[in-house]
Amino acid sequence: SEDPAGFRDQVSILFAEWYRICELPGANDAAFNHFILQLHQNGLLKGDDMTDRFFRLLTEISVAHCLSSEVINSGALQSPQQIQNLSFLAIDIYAKLVFSILKGSGKTALLSRILAVTVRFIQKDAEEKKGSFNPRPYFRLFINWLPDLGSLEPIVDGANFQILTAFANAFHALHPLKIPAFSYAWLELVSHRSFMPKMLTGNSQKGWPYIQRLLVDMFQFMEPFLRNAELGPPVHFLYKGTLRVLLVLLHDFPEFLCDYHFTFCDVIPPSCIQMRNIILSAFPRNMRLPDPSTPNLKIDLLAEINQSPRILSEVDGALKSKQMKADVDEYLKTRQQGSSFLADLKQKLLLPPSEAASAGTRYNVPLINSLVLYVGMQAIQQLQARSPHAQSTANTVTLAVFLVGAALDIFQTLIVELDTEGRYLFLNAVANQLRYPNTHTHYFSFVLLYLFAESTQEIIQEQITRVLLERLIVNRPHPWGLLITFIELIKNPRYNFWNRSFIRCAPDIERLFESVSRSCG
Amino acid sequence: DLGAIGDNLGGSSMTTGGMHDQFYNLQMLEAAFYKLPQPKDSERPRSYTPRHPAITPPSYPQVQAPIINNPALWDRLGLETYGTDTLFFAFYYQPNTYQQYLAARELKKQSWRYHRKYQTWFQRHEEPKVATDEYEQGTYVYFDFHVNNDDLQHGWCQRIKTEFTFEYNYLE
Amino acid sequence: LGIDLTTLGLNLNSADNLHKTFGSPWSDEPAKGDPDFNVPQCYLIK
């Protein structure tokens, strides 16, 4: 509904008054507080509809002022690359007003309200302006707020965290799939040193799910564009920026990447091997990884190999959403030979044709990922249940027990029944568990090697090799469990690797394997 | 509402899943590519405006030398040999600046502790007589400003305070 | 084959946290200007 008559003028007069106070030399808190008291007395800060109108108009005035400064420059011939000089004076003054209001009140509810007004304003502006939307005024607004508000004295316990989550929710409401024209500014704000690290430090990791959700927002936006090997300059620029953010996370917060690897692998396309390797290479900072090329390395003697990794993602989410979990549990428990469970499996992993086109694959990749990891986790649990005393490692539980089991039936059915694409996605789901030393790495490494040894079709052995190799020939980093598995495959005569014809299927492939065998010692 | 991640990752994660189609998204991204945030968009001048600027002859430097914000300088000034006056000067006369922050850090390294309520730095003169989870009690040195009414002498000094209770919730 | 990630301007062997000087996803320079520090309110003597 329309603003009350004259309200807009009233707000711009107040804003001009605030600007004058700020520009006074040696302006002090008393003048600020007096002005803010007036706003309270005018009923503008109650947190009601008038409050929303007040801040929306202030946003409009300060953004318009900022963009009007751009108009002046456009007289000069403007090549797209030429950077507009914008004046952020009004934006900074407005940001300071919000900060001054909140500093005194300590009420995060008002901040949430102001952020909601700001988000709606940006969404509307982006929808109206489309290609001519300019994200920079809004970027500057948040750049003002994040360091100041994010470090406000916690007047009430946990106030800081509430402020940070208010920003996290605002960023989620502005994510690239909603406002693609805000994508670059958005990633810079989400990864800002006054925000992301604070969300990932302290507060007993309560901030982790928010950052995970924001990263998923980023990956989901890029996913369709990253399926192609060739990226246009805008996408490549965004991709490189995301790599930088992931490297900061890998270096400073590896446990965060470890614990959410499953979710991230769902939204990173299989073709983004290096980006996925960054996530899979993360390992807890207190862990020391033995060099994979150590001769006769006995990984099942490593203490960590018996510890299950922490997984914060909802592993069985996709299984549940497709009503498959009960059938899987039933089969794992009873291993009913007669049941049609195994026979129907492949069909259930396919996407409806209507979704296949936009998904870029005929298969439901998150469902395959969920099935593989969930089944593996159940198998590991069964193993640990059978030999609680020795904290199961494969060499304490006879290999036979380990390898037979319902889980292996499922994996063997998939590896034989699926077509090349399906098998590739299945093997990817398995290879995504080859990370730092833990029970999953151990188990899925066995599964891959077992499927290689037991399969009668060379195409399967070739595809297993390919899935491992394509993750190794990309630039570093390479996950520890991946190296361990590949070295075992090429060194252990049980797999008869060097007599497989496919390693000589072309001269450059032959050379590739020779160089690999040299580098793996 | 965080649990929704699992749901919207169901079948649809491989599609754009968003409000617009891929072509629109790419178009908007390309438009944004020419309006990237610039480094100066993030620079916020932490201009230090002295409250009571001392008027100095124009021949004096009119802005602070950049080295004053170099942590290495304050590591050196924090050495015992240089005493604490410089640190206290920076702390009390350069409010809300990086050097104030660095000076405070050096004072802390020398086991000075800032009392939020008295806005004064205290240092144990000897082991406290009483120490509980909430407070400690004993004799302390503290850095204070004093005014001598008779001879109008005034200035900063260090004093001894016996039987002082330092409540930890006032410890910054 | 991906890219050589050491060319992105981040010192991956640094003993310190990278996020303190992380300037932006678009630049391979560490954060410039005043480092991020916050003076507690109680330091601002009334």
Tab-separated table of C-alpha atoms in Angstrom, chain B residues 15-110:
chain	number	residue	atom	x	y	z
B	15	THR	CA	18.220	-28.980	-12.209
B	16	THR	CA	18.554	-25.265	-11.702
B	17	GLY	CA	16.074	-25.731	-8.903
B	18	GLY	CA	15.755	-21.977	-8.714
B	19	MET	CA	13.177	-19.417	-9.722
B	20	HIS	CA	14.563	-18.792	-13.229
B	21	ASP	CA	15.752	-20.948	-16.105
B	22	GLN	CA	19.436	-21.498	-16.855
B	23	PHE	CA	19.521	-19.104	-19.775
B	24	TYR	CA	18.182	-16.242	-17.669
B	25	ASN	CA	20.648	-17.045	-14.899
B	26	LEU	CA	23.553	-16.981	-17.334
B	27	GLN	CA	22.391	-13.688	-18.802
B	28	MET	CA	22.139	-12.093	-15.359
B	29	LEU	CA	25.519	-13.508	-14.381
B	30	GLU	CA	27.127	-12.018	-17.474
B	31	ALA	CA	25.558	-8.645	-16.690
B	32	ALA	CA	26.894	-8.900	-13.122
B	33	PHE	CA	30.330	-9.794	-14.490
B	34	TYR	CA	30.601	-6.192	-15.631
B	35	LYS	CA	29.543	-4.798	-12.287
B	36	LEU	CA	31.827	-6.715	-9.948
B	37	PRO	CA	32.413	-5.375	-6.457
B	38	GLN	CA	35.669	-3.442	-6.607
B	39	PRO	CA	38.404	-3.633	-3.930
B	40	LYS	CA	37.591	-0.071	-2.935
B	41	ASP	CA	33.973	-1.101	-2.361
B	42	SER	CA	35.256	-3.010	0.653
B	43	GLU	CA	37.675	-0.422	1.908
B	44	ARG	CA	36.281	1.452	4.822
B	45	PRO	CA	38.490	4.337	5.804
B	46	ARG	CA	39.092	3.799	9.484
B	47	SER	CA	40.042	7.446	9.532
B	48	TYR	CA	41.148	8.260	13.007
B	49	THR	CA	39.768	11.709	13.841
B	50	PRO	CA	41.502	12.928	16.994
B	51	ARG	CA	38.955	14.323	19.472
B	52	HIS	CA	41.144	17.232	20.502
B	53	PRO	CA	43.641	17.637	17.699
B	54	ALA	CA	46.799	19.332	18.916
B	55	ILE	CA	47.634	22.179	16.559
B	56	THR	CA	51.159	21.657	15.304
B	57	PRO	CA	53.300	23.723	12.949
B	58	PRO	CA	52.714	22.717	9.297
B	59	SER	CA	56.314	21.467	9.229
B	60	TYR	CA	55.243	18.667	11.571
B	61	PRO	CA	53.853	15.494	9.965
B	62	GLN	CA	50.119	16.097	9.764
B	63	VAL	CA	49.212	12.422	9.481
B	64	GLN	CA	50.458	9.511	11.520
B	65	ALA	CA	53.340	7.511	10.051
B	66	PRO	CA	52.088	4.177	8.647
B	67	ILE	CA	54.543	2.294	10.877
B	68	ILE	CA	52.364	3.178	13.853
B	69	ASN	CA	49.931	0.483	12.647
B	70	ASN	CA	52.610	-2.138	12.221
B	71	PRO	CA	52.249	-4.919	14.812
B	72	ALA	CA	56.028	-5.500	14.720
B	73	LEU	CA	56.599	-1.990	16.101
B	74	TRP	CA	54.353	-2.725	19.050
B	75	ASP	CA	55.977	-6.098	19.647
B	76	ARG	CA	59.202	-4.131	20.178
B	77	LEU	CA	57.599	-1.392	22.275
B	78	GLY	CA	56.097	-4.125	24.383
B	79	LEU	CA	59.527	-5.313	25.498
B	80	GLU	CA	60.113	-4.777	29.208
B	81	THR	CA	63.138	-2.572	28.476
B	82	TYR	CA	60.918	0.139	27.045
B	83	GLY	CA	58.640	0.330	30.068
B	84	THR	CA	54.908	0.763	29.750
B	85	ASP	CA	54.373	4.510	29.319
B	86	THR	CA	54.240	4.305	25.528
B	87	LEU	CA	51.708	1.513	25.730
B	88	PHE	CA	49.516	3.389	28.159
B	89	PHE	CA	49.819	6.553	26.069
B	90	ALA	CA	48.623	4.764	22.937
B	91	PHE	CA	45.872	3.069	24.870
B	92	TYR	CA	44.439	6.186	26.491
B	93	TYR	CA	45.191	8.814	23.841
B	94	GLN	CA	44.541	6.934	20.596
B	95	PRO	CA	41.061	5.530	21.252
B	96	ASN	CA	39.409	3.262	18.678
B	97	THR	CA	42.541	2.808	16.626
B	98	TYR	CA	44.579	-0.208	15.627
B	99	GLN	CA	47.492	1.024	17.743
B	100	GLN	CA	45.263	1.146	20.810
B	101	TYR	CA	44.355	-2.485	20.089
B	102	LEU	CA	48.040	-3.402	19.673
B	103	ALA	CA	49.057	-1.537	22.843
B	104	ALA	CA	46.371	-3.388	24.798
B	105	ARG	CA	47.691	-6.647	23.430
B	106	GLU	CA	51.209	-5.832	24.647
B	107	LEU	CA	49.937	-4.810	28.082
B	108	LYS	CA	48.136	-8.101	28.353
B	109	LYS	CA	51.363	-9.918	27.467
B	110	GLN	CA	52.947	-8.156	30.473
